[in-house]
Amino acid sequence: MLLIVALYVNDLLITGPEGQYLTEFKTQMKKVFEMTDLGEMTYFLGMEVIQSTGKIVLHQVKYAKDLLNRFKMSMCKAVSTPLSTGSKFCRDDGTAKANGQFMQDPTETHFTVDKRILRYVKGTMDYGLVYMKQKSMFAWNSKQQVVAQSTAEAEYIACAATANHALWLRKLLVELGFKQVKGTLLNVDNMSTIAIAKNPVQQGTSESSTML
């Protein structure tokens, strides 16, 4: 029986198959520590969780809103990338010094970069993950922020993001003791996208490569 316990300061997250083993663990913990059972997880370390019969949705809308409100940028205009193309930074860039707490000699340029990152956060408010409780183990669910020039390009961008997440999830499963022997199947219904993904040479000359 596998029981996973995630501990952060005084926050404790317990996950595992429902049953007597899980109940007994919580009972034993309450005997030793003063703690409250909050039931099914809905919020943990800035991550919001929506659980239903067929899926689990993860997102961080509240955390993003709180972050933007903290720095008075809730009304800022969103951008699609955290940094502008060609940005270069150095300790002394010639711009005026800024008053930054916990930083050594920050300049106005450095603060401009920070603001752009917050604007990027504003543009990711609709991002999230959907884990399916059926044959499809997971699915990527997000609003695409990049303006694609074609259907093939849009699907290639989505495939790249999904592949990255699949690799992360496979590594996580290995750490939990579930080594993945078979490859992860990625279903794509666009033949041009499949051709681009299979041919590294074609990626260099396609419009899709400019978006990644």
Coordinates of C-alpha atoms in Angstrom, one line a residue:
M1 CA 0.0 0.0 0.0
L2 CA 1.5 3.3 -1.1
L3 CA 1.0 6.4 1.0
I4 CA 2.5 9.7 0.0
V5 CA 3.0 12.5 2.6
A6 CA 4.0 16.0 1.5
L7 CA 5.1 18.3 4.4
Y8 CA 5.8 22.0 4.2
V9 CA 6.3 23.8 7.6
N10 CA 2.9 23.2 9.3
D11 CA 1.0 22.2 6.2
L12 CA 0.6 18.4 5.6
L13 CA -0.8 16.8 2.4
I14 CA -1.6 13.0 2.5
T15 CA -2.5 11.1 -0.6
G16 CA -3.1 7.4 -1.3
P17 CA -5.9 4.9 -1.9
E18 CA -9.0 5.5 0.2
G19 CA -9.5 3.0 2.9
Q20 CA -8.6 1.8 6.4
Y21 CA -4.9 2.4 5.9
L22 CA -5.3 6.1 5.1
T23 CA -7.8 6.6 8.0
E24 CA -5.5 4.8 10.5
F25 CA -2.6 7.0 9.5
K26 CA -4.6 10.2 10.1
T27 CA -5.8 8.9 13.4
Q28 CA -2.2 8.1 14.6
M29 CA -1.0 11.5 13.5
K30 CA -3.7 13.3 15.5
K31 CA -2.7 11.4 18.6
V32 CA 0.9 12.7 18.3
F33 CA 0.3 16.2 16.9
E34 CA -2.4 18.8 17.3
M35 CA -3.8 19.0 13.8
T36 CA -7.1 19.5 11.9
D37 CA -8.4 17.3 9.1
L38 CA -9.5 19.7 6.3
G39 CA -10.8 16.9 4.2
E40 CA -10.4 16.7 0.4
M41 CA -7.7 19.0 -0.9
T42 CA -8.9 22.3 -2.5
Y43 CA -5.9 24.6 -1.9
F44 CA -2.2 23.8 -1.1
L45 CA 0.8 26.1 -1.3
G46 CA -0.8 28.4 -3.8
M47 CA -2.2 25.6 -5.9
E48 CA -5.9 25.3 -6.3
V49 CA -7.5 21.9 -6.9
I50 CA -10.9 21.1 -8.3
Q51 CA -11.8 17.4 -8.0
S52 CA -14.7 15.7 -9.7
T53 CA -15.7 12.2 -10.7
G54 CA -13.8 12.0 -13.9
K55 CA -11.0 14.5 -13.6
I56 CA -8.8 16.7 -11.3
V57 CA -8.1 20.3 -12.3
L58 CA -5.0 22.2 -11.1
H59 CA -4.5 26.0 -11.4
Q60 CA -3.1 29.0 -9.6
V61 CA -5.5 31.8 -10.4
K62 CA -5.7 33.0 -6.8
Y63 CA -1.9 33.0 -6.3
A64 CA -1.5 35.0 -9.6
K65 CA -4.1 37.6 -8.6
D66 CA -2.6 38.0 -5.2
L67 CA 0.9 38.5 -6.7
L68 CA -0.4 41.1 -9.1
N69 CA -2.4 43.0 -6.4
R70 CA 0.7 43.0 -4.1
F71 CA 2.7 44.9 -6.7
K72 CA -0.2 47.0 -7.9
M73 CA -0.2 45.5 -11.4
S74 CA -3.6 43.9 -11.5
M75 CA -4.6 46.2 -14.4
C76 CA -1.4 45.7 -16.4
K77 CA -1.4 44.6 -20.1
A78 CA -0.4 40.9 -20.5
V79 CA 2.5 39.8 -22.6
S80 CA 3.2 36.3 -24.1
T81 CA 6.8 35.9 -23.0
P82 CA 8.5 36.7 -19.6
L83 CA 11.5 38.4 -21.4
S84 CA 11.8 40.4 -24.5
T85 CA 13.8 39.0 -27.4
G86 CA 17.5 40.0 -27.3
S87 CA 17.5 41.3 -23.7
K88 CA 21.0 41.5 -22.2
F89 CA 21.7 42.4 -18.6
C90 CA 24.8 43.5 -16.6
R91 CA 25.5 45.0 -13.2
D92 CA 26.0 48.5 -14.5
D93 CA 23.9 49.2 -17.6
G94 CA 24.1 52.9 -17.4
T95 CA 20.5 53.5 -16.2
A96 CA 19.5 55.1 -13.0
K97 CA 19.8 53.2 -9.7
A98 CA 16.5 52.0 -8.1
N99 CA 15.6 51.7 -4.5
G100 CA 15.2 47.9 -4.2
Q101 CA 15.0 46.1 -0.8
F102 CA 17.0 42.8 -0.5
M103 CA 18.9 43.5 -3.8
Q104 CA 22.4 44.9 -4.5
D105 CA 22.4 48.0 -6.7
P106 CA 19.4 47.3 -8.9
T107 CA 18.8 49.6 -11.8
E108 CA 15.7 50.8 -13.5
T109 CA 16.3 48.3 -16.2
H110 CA 16.2 45.4 -13.7
F111 CA 12.8 46.6 -12.4
T112 CA 11.5 46.9 -15.9
V113 CA 12.3 43.2 -16.4
D114 CA 10.5 42.4 -13.1
K115 CA 7.4 44.2 -14.3
R116 CA 7.5 42.3 -17.6
I117 CA 7.5 39.0 -15.7
L118 CA 4.5 40.1 -13.8
R119 CA 2.8 41.1 -17.0
Y120 CA 3.6 37.5 -18.3
V121 CA 1.9 36.1 -15.1
K122 CA -1.1 38.2 -16.0
G123 CA -1.2 36.4 -19.3
T124 CA -1.1 33.0 -17.8
M125 CA -4.3 33.4 -15.6
D126 CA -6.1 30.8 -17.7
Y127 CA -3.4 28.2 -17.7
G128 CA -4.0 24.9 -15.8
L129 CA -3.7 21.2 -15.9
V130 CA -6.5 18.6 -16.2
Y131 CA -5.7 15.0 -15.0
M132 CA -8.2 12.5 -16.3
K133 CA -9.2 9.5 -14.2
Q134 CA -9.6 7.2 -17.2
K135 CA -7.4 5.7 -19.9
S136 CA -6.0 9.2 -20.8
M137 CA -3.7 9.8 -17.8
F138 CA -3.5 13.6 -18.3
A139 CA -4.3 16.4 -20.7
W140 CA -3.0 19.9 -21.1
N141 CA -5.6 22.5 -20.8
S142 CA -4.6 26.1 -21.4
K143 CA -5.4 29.2 -23.4
Q144 CA -2.8 29.6 -26.1
Q145 CA -1.1 33.0 -25.7
V146 CA 1.1 32.8 -28.9
V147 CA -0.6 33.9 -32.1
A148 CA 0.1 31.1 -34.5
Q149 CA 0.4 31.6 -38.3
S150 CA -1.3 28.3 -39.2
T151 CA -3.2 25.4 -37.7
A152 CA -0.1 23.2 -38.0
E153 CA 1.9 25.8 -36.1
A154 CA -0.7 26.1 -33.3
E155 CA -0.8 22.3 -32.9
Y156 CA 3.0 22.0 -32.9
I157 CA 3.2 24.5 -30.1
A158 CA 0.6 22.6 -28.1
C159 CA 2.4 19.3 -28.8
A160 CA 5.7 20.7 -27.5
A161 CA 4.2 21.9 -24.3
T162 CA 2.4 18.6 -23.7
A163 CA 5.6 16.6 -24.4
N164 CA 7.5 18.7 -21.9
H165 CA 4.8 18.0 -19.3
A166 CA 4.8 14.3 -20.1
L167 CA 8.6 14.1 -19.5
W168 CA 8.2 15.9 -16.1
L169 CA 5.3 13.5 -15.1
R170 CA 7.3 10.4 -16.1
K171 CA 10.2 11.6 -13.9
L172 CA 7.8 12.2 -11.0
L173 CA 6.4 8.7 -11.4
V174 CA 9.9 7.2 -11.3
E175 CA 10.5 9.0 -8.0
L176 CA 7.3 7.6 -6.6
G177 CA 8.4 4.0 -7.5
F178 CA 6.5 3.7 -10.8
K179 CA 9.2 3.3 -13.4
Q180 CA 7.8 3.9 -16.9
V181 CA 8.8 1.1 -19.3
K182 CA 6.7 2.0 -22.3
G183 CA 6.7 5.4 -24.1
T184 CA 4.0 8.0 -23.6
L185 CA 1.6 8.1 -26.5
L186 CA 0.9 11.6 -27.8
N187 CA -2.2 11.8 -30.2
V188 CA -2.1 14.4 -32.9
D189 CA -4.7 14.7 -35.7
N190 CA -2.7 17.1 -38.0
M191 CA -0.5 15.5 -40.6
S192 CA 1.6 18.6 -41.1
T193 CA 2.3 18.8 -37.4
I194 CA 3.3 15.1 -37.3
A195 CA 5.7 15.6 -40.2
I196 CA 7.3 18.6 -38.6
A197 CA 7.7 16.7 -35.3
K198 CA 9.3 13.7 -37.0
N199 CA 11.7 15.8 -39.2
P200 CA 14.3 18.0 -37.3
V201 CA 15.5 19.5 -40.6
Q202 CA 12.0 20.6 -41.5
Q203 CA 11.6 22.2 -38.1
G204 CA 14.4 24.6 -38.9
T205 CA 12.6 25.9 -42.0
S206 CA 9.0 25.9 -40.8
E207 CA 7.1 28.8 -39.4
S208 CA 6.5 26.7 -36.2
S209 CA 10.2 26.8 -35.2
T210 CA 10.1 30.6 -34.9
M211 CA 7.5 30.3 -32.1
L212 CA 9.4 28.0 -29.8

